Coordinates of N, CA, C and O in Angstrom, one line a residue:
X1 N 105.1 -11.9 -15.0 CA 104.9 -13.3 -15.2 C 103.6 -13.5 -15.9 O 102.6 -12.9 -15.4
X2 N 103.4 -14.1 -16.9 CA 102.3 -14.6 -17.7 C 101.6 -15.8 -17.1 O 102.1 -16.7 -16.5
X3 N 99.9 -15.7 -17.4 CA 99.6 -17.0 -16.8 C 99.6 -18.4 -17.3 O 99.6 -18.7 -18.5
X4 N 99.5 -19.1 -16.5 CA 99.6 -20.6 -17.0 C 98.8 -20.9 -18.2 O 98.2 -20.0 -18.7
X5 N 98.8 -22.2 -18.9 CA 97.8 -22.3 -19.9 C 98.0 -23.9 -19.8 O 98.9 -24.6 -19.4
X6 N 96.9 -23.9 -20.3 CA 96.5 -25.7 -20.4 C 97.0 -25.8 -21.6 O 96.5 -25.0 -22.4
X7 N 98.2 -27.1 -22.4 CA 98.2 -27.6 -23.6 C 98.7 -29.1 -23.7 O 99.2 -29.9 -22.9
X8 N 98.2 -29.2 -25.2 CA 98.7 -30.6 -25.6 C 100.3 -31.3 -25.1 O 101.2 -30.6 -25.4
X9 N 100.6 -32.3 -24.5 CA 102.0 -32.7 -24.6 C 102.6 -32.5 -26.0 O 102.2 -32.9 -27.1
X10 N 104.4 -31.6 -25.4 CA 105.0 -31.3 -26.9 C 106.0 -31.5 -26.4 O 106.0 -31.4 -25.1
X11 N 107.4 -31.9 -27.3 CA 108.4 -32.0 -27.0 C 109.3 -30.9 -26.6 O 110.5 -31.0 -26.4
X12 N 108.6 -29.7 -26.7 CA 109.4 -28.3 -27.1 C 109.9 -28.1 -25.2 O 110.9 -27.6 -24.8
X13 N 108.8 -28.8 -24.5 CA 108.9 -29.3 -23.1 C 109.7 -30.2 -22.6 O 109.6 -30.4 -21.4
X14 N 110.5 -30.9 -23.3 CA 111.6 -31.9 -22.8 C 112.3 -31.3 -21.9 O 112.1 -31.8 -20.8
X15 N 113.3 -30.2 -21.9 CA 114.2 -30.1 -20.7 C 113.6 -29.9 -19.8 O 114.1 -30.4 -18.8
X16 N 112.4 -29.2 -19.5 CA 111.6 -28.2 -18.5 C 110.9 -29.4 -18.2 O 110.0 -29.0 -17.4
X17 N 110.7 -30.7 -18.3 CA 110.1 -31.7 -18.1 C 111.2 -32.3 -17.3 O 110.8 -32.6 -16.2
X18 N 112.2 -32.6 -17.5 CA 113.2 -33.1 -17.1 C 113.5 -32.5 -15.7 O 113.2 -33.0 -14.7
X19 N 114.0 -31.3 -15.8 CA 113.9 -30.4 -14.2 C 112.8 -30.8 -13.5 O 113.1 -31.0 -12.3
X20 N 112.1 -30.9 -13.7 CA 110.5 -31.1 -13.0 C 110.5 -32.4 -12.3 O 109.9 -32.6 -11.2
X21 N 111.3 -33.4 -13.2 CA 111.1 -34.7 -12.5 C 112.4 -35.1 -11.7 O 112.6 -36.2 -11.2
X22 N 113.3 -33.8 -11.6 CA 114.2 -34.2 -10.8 C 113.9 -33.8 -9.7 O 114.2 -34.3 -8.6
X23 N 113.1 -32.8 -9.8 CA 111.9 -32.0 -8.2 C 111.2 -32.9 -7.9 O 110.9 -32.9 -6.7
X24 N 110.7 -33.7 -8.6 CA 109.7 -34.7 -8.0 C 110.7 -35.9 -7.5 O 110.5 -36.4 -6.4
X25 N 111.6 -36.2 -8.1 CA 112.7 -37.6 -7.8 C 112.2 -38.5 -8.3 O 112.6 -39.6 -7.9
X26 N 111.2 -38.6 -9.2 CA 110.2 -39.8 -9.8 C 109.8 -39.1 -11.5 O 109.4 -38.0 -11.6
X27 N 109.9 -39.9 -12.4 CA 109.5 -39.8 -13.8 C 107.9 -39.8 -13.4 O 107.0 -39.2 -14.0
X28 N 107.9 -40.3 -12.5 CA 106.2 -40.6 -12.3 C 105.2 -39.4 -12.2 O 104.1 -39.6 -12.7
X29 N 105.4 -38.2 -11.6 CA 104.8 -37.2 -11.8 C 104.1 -36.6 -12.3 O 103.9 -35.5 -11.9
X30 N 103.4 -37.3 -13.7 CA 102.5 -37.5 -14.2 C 101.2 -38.5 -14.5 O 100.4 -38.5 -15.4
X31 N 101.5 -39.2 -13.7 CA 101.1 -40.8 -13.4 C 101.0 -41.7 -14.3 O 100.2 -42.6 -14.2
X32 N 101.9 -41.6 -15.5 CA 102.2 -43.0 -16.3 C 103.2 -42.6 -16.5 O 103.4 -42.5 -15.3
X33 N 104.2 -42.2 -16.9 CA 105.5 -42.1 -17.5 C 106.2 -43.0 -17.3 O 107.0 -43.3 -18.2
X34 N 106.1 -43.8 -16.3 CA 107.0 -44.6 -15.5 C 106.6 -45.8 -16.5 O 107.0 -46.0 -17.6
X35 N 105.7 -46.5 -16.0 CA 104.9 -47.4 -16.8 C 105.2 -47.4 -18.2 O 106.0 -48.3 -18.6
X36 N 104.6 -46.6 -19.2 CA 104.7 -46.4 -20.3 C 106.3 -46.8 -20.8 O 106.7 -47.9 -21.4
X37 N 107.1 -45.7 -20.4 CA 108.8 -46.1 -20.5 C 109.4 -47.5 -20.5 O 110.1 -48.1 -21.3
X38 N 108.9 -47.7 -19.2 CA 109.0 -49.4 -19.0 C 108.2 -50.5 -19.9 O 108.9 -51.4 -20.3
X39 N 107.1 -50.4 -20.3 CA 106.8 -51.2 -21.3 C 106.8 -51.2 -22.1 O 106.2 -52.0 -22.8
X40 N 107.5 -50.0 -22.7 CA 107.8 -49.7 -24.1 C 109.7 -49.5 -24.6 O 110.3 -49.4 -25.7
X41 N 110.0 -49.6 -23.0 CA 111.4 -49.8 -23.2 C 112.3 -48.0 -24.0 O 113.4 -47.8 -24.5
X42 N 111.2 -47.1 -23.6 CA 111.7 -45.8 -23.6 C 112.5 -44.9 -22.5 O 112.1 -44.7 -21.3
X43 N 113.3 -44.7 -22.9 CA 114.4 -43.8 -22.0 C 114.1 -42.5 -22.2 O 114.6 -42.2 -23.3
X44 N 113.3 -41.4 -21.6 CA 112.7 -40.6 -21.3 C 113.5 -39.3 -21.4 O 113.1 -38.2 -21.9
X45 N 114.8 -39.6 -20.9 CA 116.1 -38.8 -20.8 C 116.1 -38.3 -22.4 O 116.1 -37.1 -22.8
X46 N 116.0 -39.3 -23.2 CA 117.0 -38.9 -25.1 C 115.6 -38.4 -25.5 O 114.5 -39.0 -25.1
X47 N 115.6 -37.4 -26.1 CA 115.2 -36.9 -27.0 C 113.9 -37.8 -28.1 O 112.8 -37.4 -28.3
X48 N 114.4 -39.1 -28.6 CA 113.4 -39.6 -29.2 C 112.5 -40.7 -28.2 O 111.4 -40.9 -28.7
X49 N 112.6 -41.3 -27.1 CA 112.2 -41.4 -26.2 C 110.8 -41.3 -25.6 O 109.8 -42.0 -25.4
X50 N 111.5 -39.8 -25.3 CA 110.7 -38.8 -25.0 C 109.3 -38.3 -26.0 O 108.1 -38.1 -25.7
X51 N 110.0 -38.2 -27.2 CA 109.1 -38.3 -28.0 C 108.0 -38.9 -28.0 O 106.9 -38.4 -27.7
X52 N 108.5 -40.5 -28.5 CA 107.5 -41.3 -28.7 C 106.4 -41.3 -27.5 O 105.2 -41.6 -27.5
X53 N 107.2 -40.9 -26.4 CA 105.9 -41.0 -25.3 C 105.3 -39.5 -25.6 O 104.1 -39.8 -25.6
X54 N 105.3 -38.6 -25.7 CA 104.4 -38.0 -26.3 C 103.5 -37.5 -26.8 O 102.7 -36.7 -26.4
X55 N 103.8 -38.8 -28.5 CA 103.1 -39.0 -29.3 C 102.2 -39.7 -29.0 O 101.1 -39.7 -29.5
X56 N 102.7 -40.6 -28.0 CA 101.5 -41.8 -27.3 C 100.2 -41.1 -26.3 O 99.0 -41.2 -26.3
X57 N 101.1 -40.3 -25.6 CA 100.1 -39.1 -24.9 C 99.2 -38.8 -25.4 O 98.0 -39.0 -25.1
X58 N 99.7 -37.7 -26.8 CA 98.4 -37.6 -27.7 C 97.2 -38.0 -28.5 O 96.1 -37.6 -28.7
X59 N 98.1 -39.1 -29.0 CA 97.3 -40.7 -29.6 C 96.1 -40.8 -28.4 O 94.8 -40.7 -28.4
X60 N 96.4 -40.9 -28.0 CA 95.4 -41.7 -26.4 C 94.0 -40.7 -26.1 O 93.0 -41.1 -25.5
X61 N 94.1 -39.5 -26.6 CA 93.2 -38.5 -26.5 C 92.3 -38.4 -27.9 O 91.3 -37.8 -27.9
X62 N 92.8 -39.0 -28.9 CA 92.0 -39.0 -30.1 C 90.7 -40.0 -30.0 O 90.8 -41.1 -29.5
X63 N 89.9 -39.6 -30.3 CA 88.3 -40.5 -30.6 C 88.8 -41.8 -31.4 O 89.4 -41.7 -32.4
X64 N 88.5 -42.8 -30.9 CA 88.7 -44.2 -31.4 C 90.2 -44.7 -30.8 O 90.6 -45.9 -30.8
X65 N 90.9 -43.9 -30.4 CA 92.4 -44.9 -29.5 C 92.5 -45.9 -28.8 O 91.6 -46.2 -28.0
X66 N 93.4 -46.5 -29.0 CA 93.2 -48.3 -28.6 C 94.3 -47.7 -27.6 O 95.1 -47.0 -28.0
X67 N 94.3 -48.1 -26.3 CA 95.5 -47.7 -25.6 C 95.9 -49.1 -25.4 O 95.3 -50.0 -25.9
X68 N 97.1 -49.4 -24.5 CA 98.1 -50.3 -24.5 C 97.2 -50.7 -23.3 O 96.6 -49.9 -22.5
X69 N 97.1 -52.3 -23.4 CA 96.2 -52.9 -21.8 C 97.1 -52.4 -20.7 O 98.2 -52.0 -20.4
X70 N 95.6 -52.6 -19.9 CA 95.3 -51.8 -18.7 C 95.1 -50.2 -18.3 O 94.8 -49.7 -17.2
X71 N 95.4 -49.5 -19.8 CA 94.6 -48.4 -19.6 C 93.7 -47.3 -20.3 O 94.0 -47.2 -21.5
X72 N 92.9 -46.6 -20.1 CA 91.6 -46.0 -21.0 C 92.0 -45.5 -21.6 O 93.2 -45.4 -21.5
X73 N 91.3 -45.0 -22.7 CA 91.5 -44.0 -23.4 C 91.9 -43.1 -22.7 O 92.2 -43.5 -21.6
X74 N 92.1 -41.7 -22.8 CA 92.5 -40.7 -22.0 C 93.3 -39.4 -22.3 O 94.5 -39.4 -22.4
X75 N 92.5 -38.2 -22.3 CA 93.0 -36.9 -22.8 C 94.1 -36.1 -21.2 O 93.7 -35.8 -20.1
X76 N 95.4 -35.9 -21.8 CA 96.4 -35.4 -21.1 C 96.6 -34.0 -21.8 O 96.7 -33.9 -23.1
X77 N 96.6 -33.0 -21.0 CA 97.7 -31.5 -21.0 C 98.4 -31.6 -19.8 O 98.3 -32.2 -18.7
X78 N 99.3 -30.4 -20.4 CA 100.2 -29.9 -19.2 C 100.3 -28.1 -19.7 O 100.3 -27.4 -20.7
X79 N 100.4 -27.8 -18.5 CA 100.5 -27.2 -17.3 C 101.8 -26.1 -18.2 O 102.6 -26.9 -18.6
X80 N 102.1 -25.1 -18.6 CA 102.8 -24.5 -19.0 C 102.8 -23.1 -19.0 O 101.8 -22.4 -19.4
X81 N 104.1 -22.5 -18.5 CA 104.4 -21.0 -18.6 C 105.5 -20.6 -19.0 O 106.5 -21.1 -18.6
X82 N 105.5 -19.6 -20.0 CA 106.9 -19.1 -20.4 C 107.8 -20.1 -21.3 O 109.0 -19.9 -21.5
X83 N 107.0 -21.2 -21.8 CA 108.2 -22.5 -22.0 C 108.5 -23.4 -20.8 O 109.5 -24.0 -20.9
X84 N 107.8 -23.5 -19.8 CA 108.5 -23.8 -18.9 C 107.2 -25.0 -18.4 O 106.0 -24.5 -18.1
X85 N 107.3 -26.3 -18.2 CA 106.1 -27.3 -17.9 C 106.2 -27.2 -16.3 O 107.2 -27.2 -15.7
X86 N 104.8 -27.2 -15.8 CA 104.5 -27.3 -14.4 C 103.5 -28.0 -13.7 O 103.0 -27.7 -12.6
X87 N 103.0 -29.2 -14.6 CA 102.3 -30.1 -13.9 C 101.3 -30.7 -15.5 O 101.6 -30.5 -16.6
X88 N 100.4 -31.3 -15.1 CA 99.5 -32.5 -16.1 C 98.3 -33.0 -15.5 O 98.1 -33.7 -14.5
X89 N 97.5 -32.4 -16.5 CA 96.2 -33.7 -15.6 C 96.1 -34.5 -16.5 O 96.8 -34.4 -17.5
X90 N 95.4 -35.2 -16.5 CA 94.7 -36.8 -17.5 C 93.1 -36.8 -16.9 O 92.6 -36.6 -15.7
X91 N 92.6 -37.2 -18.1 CA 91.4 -37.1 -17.8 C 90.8 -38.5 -18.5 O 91.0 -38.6 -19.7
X92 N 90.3 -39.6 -17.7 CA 90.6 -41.0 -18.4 C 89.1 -41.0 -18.8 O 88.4 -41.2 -17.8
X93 N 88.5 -40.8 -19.6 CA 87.2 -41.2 -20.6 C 86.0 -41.8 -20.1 O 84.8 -41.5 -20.1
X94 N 87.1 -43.6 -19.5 CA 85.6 -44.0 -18.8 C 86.7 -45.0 -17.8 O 87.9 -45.2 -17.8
X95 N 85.5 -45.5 -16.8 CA 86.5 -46.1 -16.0 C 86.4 -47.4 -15.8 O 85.7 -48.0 -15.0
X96 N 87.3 -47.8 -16.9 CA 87.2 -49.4 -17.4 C 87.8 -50.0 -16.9 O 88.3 -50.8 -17.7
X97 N 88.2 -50.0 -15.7 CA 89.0 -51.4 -14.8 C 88.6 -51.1 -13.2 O 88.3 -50.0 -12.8
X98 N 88.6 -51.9 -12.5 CA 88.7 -52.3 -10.8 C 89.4 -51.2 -10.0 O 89.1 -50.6 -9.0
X99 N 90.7 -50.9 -10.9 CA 91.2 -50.0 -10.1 C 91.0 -48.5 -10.6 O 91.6 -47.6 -10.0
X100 N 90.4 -48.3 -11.6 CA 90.0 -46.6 -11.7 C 88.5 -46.7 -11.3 O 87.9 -45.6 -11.2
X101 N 87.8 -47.6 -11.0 CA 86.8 -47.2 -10.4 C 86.7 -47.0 -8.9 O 85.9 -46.3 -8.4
X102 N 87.6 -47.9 -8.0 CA 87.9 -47.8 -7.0 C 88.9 -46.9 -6.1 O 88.8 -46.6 -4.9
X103 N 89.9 -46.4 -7.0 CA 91.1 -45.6 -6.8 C 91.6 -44.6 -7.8 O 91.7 -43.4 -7.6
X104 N 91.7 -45.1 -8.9 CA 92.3 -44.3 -9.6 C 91.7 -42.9 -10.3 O 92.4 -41.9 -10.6
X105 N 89.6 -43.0 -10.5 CA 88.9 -42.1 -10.8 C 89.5 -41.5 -12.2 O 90.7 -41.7 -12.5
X106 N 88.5 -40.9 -12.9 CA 88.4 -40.2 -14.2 C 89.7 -39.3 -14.1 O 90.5 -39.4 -15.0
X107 N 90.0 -38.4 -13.1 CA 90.9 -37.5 -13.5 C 92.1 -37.4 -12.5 O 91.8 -37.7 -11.4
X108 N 93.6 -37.1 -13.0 CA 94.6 -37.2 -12.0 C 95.1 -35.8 -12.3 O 94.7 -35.1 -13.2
X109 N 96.0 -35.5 -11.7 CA 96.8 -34.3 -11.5 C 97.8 -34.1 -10.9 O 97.8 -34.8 -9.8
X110 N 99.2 -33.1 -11.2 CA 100.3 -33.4 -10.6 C 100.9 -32.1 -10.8 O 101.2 -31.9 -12.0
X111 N 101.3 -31.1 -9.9 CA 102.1 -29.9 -10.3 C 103.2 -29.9 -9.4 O 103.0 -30.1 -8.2
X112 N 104.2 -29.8 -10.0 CA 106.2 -29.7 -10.0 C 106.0 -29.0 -8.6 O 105.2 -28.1 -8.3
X113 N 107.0 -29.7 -7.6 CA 106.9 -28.9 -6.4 C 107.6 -27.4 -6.6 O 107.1 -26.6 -5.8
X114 N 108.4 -26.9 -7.2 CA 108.6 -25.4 -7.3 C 107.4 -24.5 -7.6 O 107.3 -23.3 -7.1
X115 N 106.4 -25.0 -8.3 CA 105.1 -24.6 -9.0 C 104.0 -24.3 -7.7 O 103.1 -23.5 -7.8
X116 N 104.2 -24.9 -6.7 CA 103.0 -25.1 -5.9 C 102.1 -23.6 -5.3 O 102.6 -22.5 -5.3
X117 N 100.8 -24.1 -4.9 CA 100.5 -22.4 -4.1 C 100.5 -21.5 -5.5 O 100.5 -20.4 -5.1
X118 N 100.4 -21.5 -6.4 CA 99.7 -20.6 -7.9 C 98.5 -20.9 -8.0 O 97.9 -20.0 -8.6
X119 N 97.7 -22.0 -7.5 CA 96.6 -22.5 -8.0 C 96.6 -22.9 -9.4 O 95.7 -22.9 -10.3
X120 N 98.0 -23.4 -9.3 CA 98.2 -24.4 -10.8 C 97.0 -25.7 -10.9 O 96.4 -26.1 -11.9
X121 N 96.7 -26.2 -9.3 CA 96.3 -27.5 -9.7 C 94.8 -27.0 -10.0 O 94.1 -27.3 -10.9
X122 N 94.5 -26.2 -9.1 CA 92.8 -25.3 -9.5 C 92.2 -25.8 -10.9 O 91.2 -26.5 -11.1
X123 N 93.6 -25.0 -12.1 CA 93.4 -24.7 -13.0 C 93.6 -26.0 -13.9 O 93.0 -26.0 -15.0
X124 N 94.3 -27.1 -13.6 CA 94.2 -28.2 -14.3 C 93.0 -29.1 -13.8 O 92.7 -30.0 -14.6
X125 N 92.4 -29.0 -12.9 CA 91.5 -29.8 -12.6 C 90.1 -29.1 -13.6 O 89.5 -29.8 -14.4
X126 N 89.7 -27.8 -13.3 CA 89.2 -27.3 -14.0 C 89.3 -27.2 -15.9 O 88.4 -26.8 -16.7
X127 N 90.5 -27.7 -16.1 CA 90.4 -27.7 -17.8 C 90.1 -29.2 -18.1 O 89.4 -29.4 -19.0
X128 N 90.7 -30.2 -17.3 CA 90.0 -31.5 -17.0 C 88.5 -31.5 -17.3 O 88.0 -31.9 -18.3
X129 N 87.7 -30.8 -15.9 CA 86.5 -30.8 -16.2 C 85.5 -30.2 -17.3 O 84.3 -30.2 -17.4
X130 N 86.6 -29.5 -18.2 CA 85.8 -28.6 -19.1 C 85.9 -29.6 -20.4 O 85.2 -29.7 -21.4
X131 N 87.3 -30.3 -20.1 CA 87.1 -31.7 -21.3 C 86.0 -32.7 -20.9 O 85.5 -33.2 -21.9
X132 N 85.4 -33.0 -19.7 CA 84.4 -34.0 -19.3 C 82.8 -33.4 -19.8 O 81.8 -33.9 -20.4
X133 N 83.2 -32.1 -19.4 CA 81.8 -31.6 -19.9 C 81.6 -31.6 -21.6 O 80.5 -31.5 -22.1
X134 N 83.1 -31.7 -22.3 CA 82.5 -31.3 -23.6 C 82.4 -32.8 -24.7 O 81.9 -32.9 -25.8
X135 N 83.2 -34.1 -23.5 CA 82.8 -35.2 -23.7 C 81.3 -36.0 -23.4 O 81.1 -37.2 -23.5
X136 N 80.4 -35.1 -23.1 CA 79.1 -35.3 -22.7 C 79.5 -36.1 -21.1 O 78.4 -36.5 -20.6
X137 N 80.4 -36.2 -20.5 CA 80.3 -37.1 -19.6 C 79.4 -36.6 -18.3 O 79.1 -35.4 -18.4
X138 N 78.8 -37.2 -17.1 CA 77.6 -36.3 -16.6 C 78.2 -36.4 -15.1 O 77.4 -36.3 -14.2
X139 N 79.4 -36.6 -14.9 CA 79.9 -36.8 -13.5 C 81.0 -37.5 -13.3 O 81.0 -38.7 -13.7
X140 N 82.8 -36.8 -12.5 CA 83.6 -37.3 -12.9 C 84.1 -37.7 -11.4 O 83.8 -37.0 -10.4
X141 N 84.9 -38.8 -11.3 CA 85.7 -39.5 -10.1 C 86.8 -38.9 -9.6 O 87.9 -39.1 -10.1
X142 N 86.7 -37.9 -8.2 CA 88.5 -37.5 -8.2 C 88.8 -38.0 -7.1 O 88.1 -38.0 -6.1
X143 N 90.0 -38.6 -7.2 CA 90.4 -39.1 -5.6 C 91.7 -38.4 -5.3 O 92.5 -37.8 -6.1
X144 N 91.9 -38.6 -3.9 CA 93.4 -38.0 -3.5 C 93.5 -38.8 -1.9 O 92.6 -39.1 -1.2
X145 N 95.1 -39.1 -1.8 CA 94.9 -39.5 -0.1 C 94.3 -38.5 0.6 O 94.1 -37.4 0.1
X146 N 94.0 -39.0 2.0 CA 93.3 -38.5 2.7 C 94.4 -36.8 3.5 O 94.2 -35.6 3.9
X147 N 95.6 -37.9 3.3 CA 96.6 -36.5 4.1 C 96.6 -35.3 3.0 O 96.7 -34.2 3.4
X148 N 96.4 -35.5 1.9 CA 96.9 -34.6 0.6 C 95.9 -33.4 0.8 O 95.0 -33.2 -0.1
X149 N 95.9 -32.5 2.1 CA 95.1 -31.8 2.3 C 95.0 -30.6 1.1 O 93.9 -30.1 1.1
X150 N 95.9 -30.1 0.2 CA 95.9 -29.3 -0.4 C 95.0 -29.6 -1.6 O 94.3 -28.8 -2.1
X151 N 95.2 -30.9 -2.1 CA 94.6 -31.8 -3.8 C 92.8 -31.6 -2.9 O 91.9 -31.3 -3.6
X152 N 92.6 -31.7 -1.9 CA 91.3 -32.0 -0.8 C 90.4 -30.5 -1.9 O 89.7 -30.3 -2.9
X153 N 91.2 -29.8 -0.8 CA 91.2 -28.6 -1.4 C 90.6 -28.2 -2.6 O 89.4 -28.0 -2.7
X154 N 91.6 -27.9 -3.7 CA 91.3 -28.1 -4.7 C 89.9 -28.7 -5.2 O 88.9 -28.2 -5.7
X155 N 90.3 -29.8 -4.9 CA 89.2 -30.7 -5.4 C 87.4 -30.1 -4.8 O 86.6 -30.3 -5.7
X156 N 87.1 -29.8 -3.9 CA 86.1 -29.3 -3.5 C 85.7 -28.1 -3.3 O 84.8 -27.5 -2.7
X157 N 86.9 -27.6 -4.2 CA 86.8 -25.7 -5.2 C 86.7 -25.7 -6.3 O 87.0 -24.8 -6.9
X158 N 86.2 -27.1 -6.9 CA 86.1 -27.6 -8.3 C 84.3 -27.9 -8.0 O 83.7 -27.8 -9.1
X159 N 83.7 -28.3 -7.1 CA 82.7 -28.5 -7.0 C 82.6 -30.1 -6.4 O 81.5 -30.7 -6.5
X160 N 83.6 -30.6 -5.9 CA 83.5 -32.2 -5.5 C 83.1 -32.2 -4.3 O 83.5 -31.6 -3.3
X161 N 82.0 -33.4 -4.4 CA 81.5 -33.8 -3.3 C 81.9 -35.1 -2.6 O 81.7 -36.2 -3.1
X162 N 82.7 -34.9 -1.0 CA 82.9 -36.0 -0.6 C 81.9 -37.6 -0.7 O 81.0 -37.6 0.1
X163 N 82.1 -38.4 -1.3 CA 81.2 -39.7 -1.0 C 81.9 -40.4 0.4 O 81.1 -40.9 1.2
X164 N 83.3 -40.5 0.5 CA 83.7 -41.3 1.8 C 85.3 -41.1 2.0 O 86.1 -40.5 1.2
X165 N 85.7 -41.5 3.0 CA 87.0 -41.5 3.2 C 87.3 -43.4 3.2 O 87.1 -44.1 4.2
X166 N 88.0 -43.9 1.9 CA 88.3 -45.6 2.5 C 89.1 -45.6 2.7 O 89.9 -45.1 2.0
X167 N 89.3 -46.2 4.1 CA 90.4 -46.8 4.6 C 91.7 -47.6 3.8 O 91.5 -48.4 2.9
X168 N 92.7 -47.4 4.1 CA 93.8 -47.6 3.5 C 93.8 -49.5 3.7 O 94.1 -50.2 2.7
X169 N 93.5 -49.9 4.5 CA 93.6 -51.7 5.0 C 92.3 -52.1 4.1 O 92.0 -53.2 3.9
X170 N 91.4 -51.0 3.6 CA 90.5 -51.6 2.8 C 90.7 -52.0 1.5 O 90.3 -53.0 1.0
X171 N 91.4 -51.2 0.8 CA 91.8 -51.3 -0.3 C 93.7 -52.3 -0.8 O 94.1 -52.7 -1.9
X172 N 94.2 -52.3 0.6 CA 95.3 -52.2 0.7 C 95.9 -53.8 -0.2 O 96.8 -53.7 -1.0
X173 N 95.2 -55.1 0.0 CA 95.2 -56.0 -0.7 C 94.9 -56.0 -1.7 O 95.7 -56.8 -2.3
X174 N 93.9 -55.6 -2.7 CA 94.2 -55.1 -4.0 C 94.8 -54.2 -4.7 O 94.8 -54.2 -5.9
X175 N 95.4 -53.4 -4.0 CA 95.4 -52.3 -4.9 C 97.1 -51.5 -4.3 O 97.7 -50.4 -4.6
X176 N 97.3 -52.6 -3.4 CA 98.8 -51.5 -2.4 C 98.8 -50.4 -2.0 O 99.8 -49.8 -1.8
X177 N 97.1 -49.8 -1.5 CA 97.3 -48.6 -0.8 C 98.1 -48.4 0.2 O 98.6 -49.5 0.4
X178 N 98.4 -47.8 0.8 CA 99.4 -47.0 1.8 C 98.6 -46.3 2.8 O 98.9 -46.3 4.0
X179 N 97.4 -45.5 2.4 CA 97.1 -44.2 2.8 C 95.4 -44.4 2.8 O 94.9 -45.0 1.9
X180 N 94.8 -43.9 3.7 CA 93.3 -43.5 3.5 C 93.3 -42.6 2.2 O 94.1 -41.7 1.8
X181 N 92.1 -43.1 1.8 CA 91.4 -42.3 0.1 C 90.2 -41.7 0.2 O 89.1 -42.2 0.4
X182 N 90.7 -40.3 0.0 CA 88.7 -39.5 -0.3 C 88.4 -40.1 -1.7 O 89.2 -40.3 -2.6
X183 N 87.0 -40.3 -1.7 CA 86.6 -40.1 -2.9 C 85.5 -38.8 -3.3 O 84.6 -38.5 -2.5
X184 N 85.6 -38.5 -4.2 CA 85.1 -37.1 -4.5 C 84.0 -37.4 -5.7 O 84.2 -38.5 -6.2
X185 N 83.3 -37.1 -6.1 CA 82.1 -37.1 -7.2 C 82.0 -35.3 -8.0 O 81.0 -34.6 -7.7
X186 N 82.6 -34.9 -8.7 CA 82.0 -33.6 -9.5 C 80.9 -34.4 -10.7 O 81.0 -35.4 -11.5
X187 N 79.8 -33.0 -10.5 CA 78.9 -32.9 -11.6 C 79.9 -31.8 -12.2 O 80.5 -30.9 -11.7
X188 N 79.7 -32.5 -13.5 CA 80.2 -31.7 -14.9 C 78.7 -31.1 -15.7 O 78.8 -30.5 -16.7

């Protein structure tokens, strides 16, 4: 088995993308797909679709991108072995709304439940951070719920320092939390 590698979203990943979100039971497994699809009226399934979200993925990481309101600029890879896609982080630039500064934080991450336990997510959070560092940025936002002991993990073998655990009823009126949220602070 070869190891993972961090790359640009490509369509060469469409089926292996598709398996992946039938493991998750949700398009969302990346944390826009869903969104995006819907307000752009793409069907994820066909081939050009799929595409165009893609291309928007990569658009969104270039210096000067206007992204679609409500979200940052923002550099995405995924997670790939063999041809085969196993997760994505996003790394959002700056944190220009209420809810990435309170919840959503600079970087997200997501690896395919067949994937788990490789230290796939290790290694996406870490190429995340090595985009933050080379964006000059001087400190990035990671959150995860409170139960997500494994993202906990991760996250503070990356160098993240707990700031607090909020309460799920704290946030829960703005923002529809469910769950208590760590928040994490890495120096980059």
């Amino acid at each position: 088995m070869t190891t993972a590698t961090l790359c640009p979203p490509t369509t060469e990943l469409h089926g292996s993308w598709l398996e992946s979100w039938a493991e998750w039971g949700s398009a969302d497994q990346d944390g826009a797909s869903v969104f995006f699809a819907a307000k752009f009226g793409w069907d994820l399934h066909s081939p050009q679709g799929f595409a165009q979200w893609v291309e928007l993925l990569n658009e969104l990481g270039r210096p000067g991108a206007v992204p679609p309101e409500g979200f940052a600029p923002q550099s995405t890879l995924w997670l790939e072995r063999d041809g085969e896609y196993l997760g994505a982080v996003s790394l959002r630039h700056t944190l220009m709304n209420e809810f990435l500064q309170e919840v959503g934080g600079h970087i997200g991450y997501g690896v395919r439940p067949s994937a788990r336990g490789q230290g796939l997510a290790k290694l996406a959070l870490a190429g995340a951070l090595d985009e933050a560092r080379g964006m000059g940025l001087q400190r990035v936002l990671v959150t995860c719920n409170d139960s997500n002991i494994a993202s906990a993990r991760t996250i503070e073998a990356c160098g993240g320092k707990l700031e607090r655990i909020v309460p799920a009823a704290e946030i829960a009126q703005r923002f529809g939390a469910v769950e208590d949220l760590r928040r994490y602070w890495i120096a980059v």
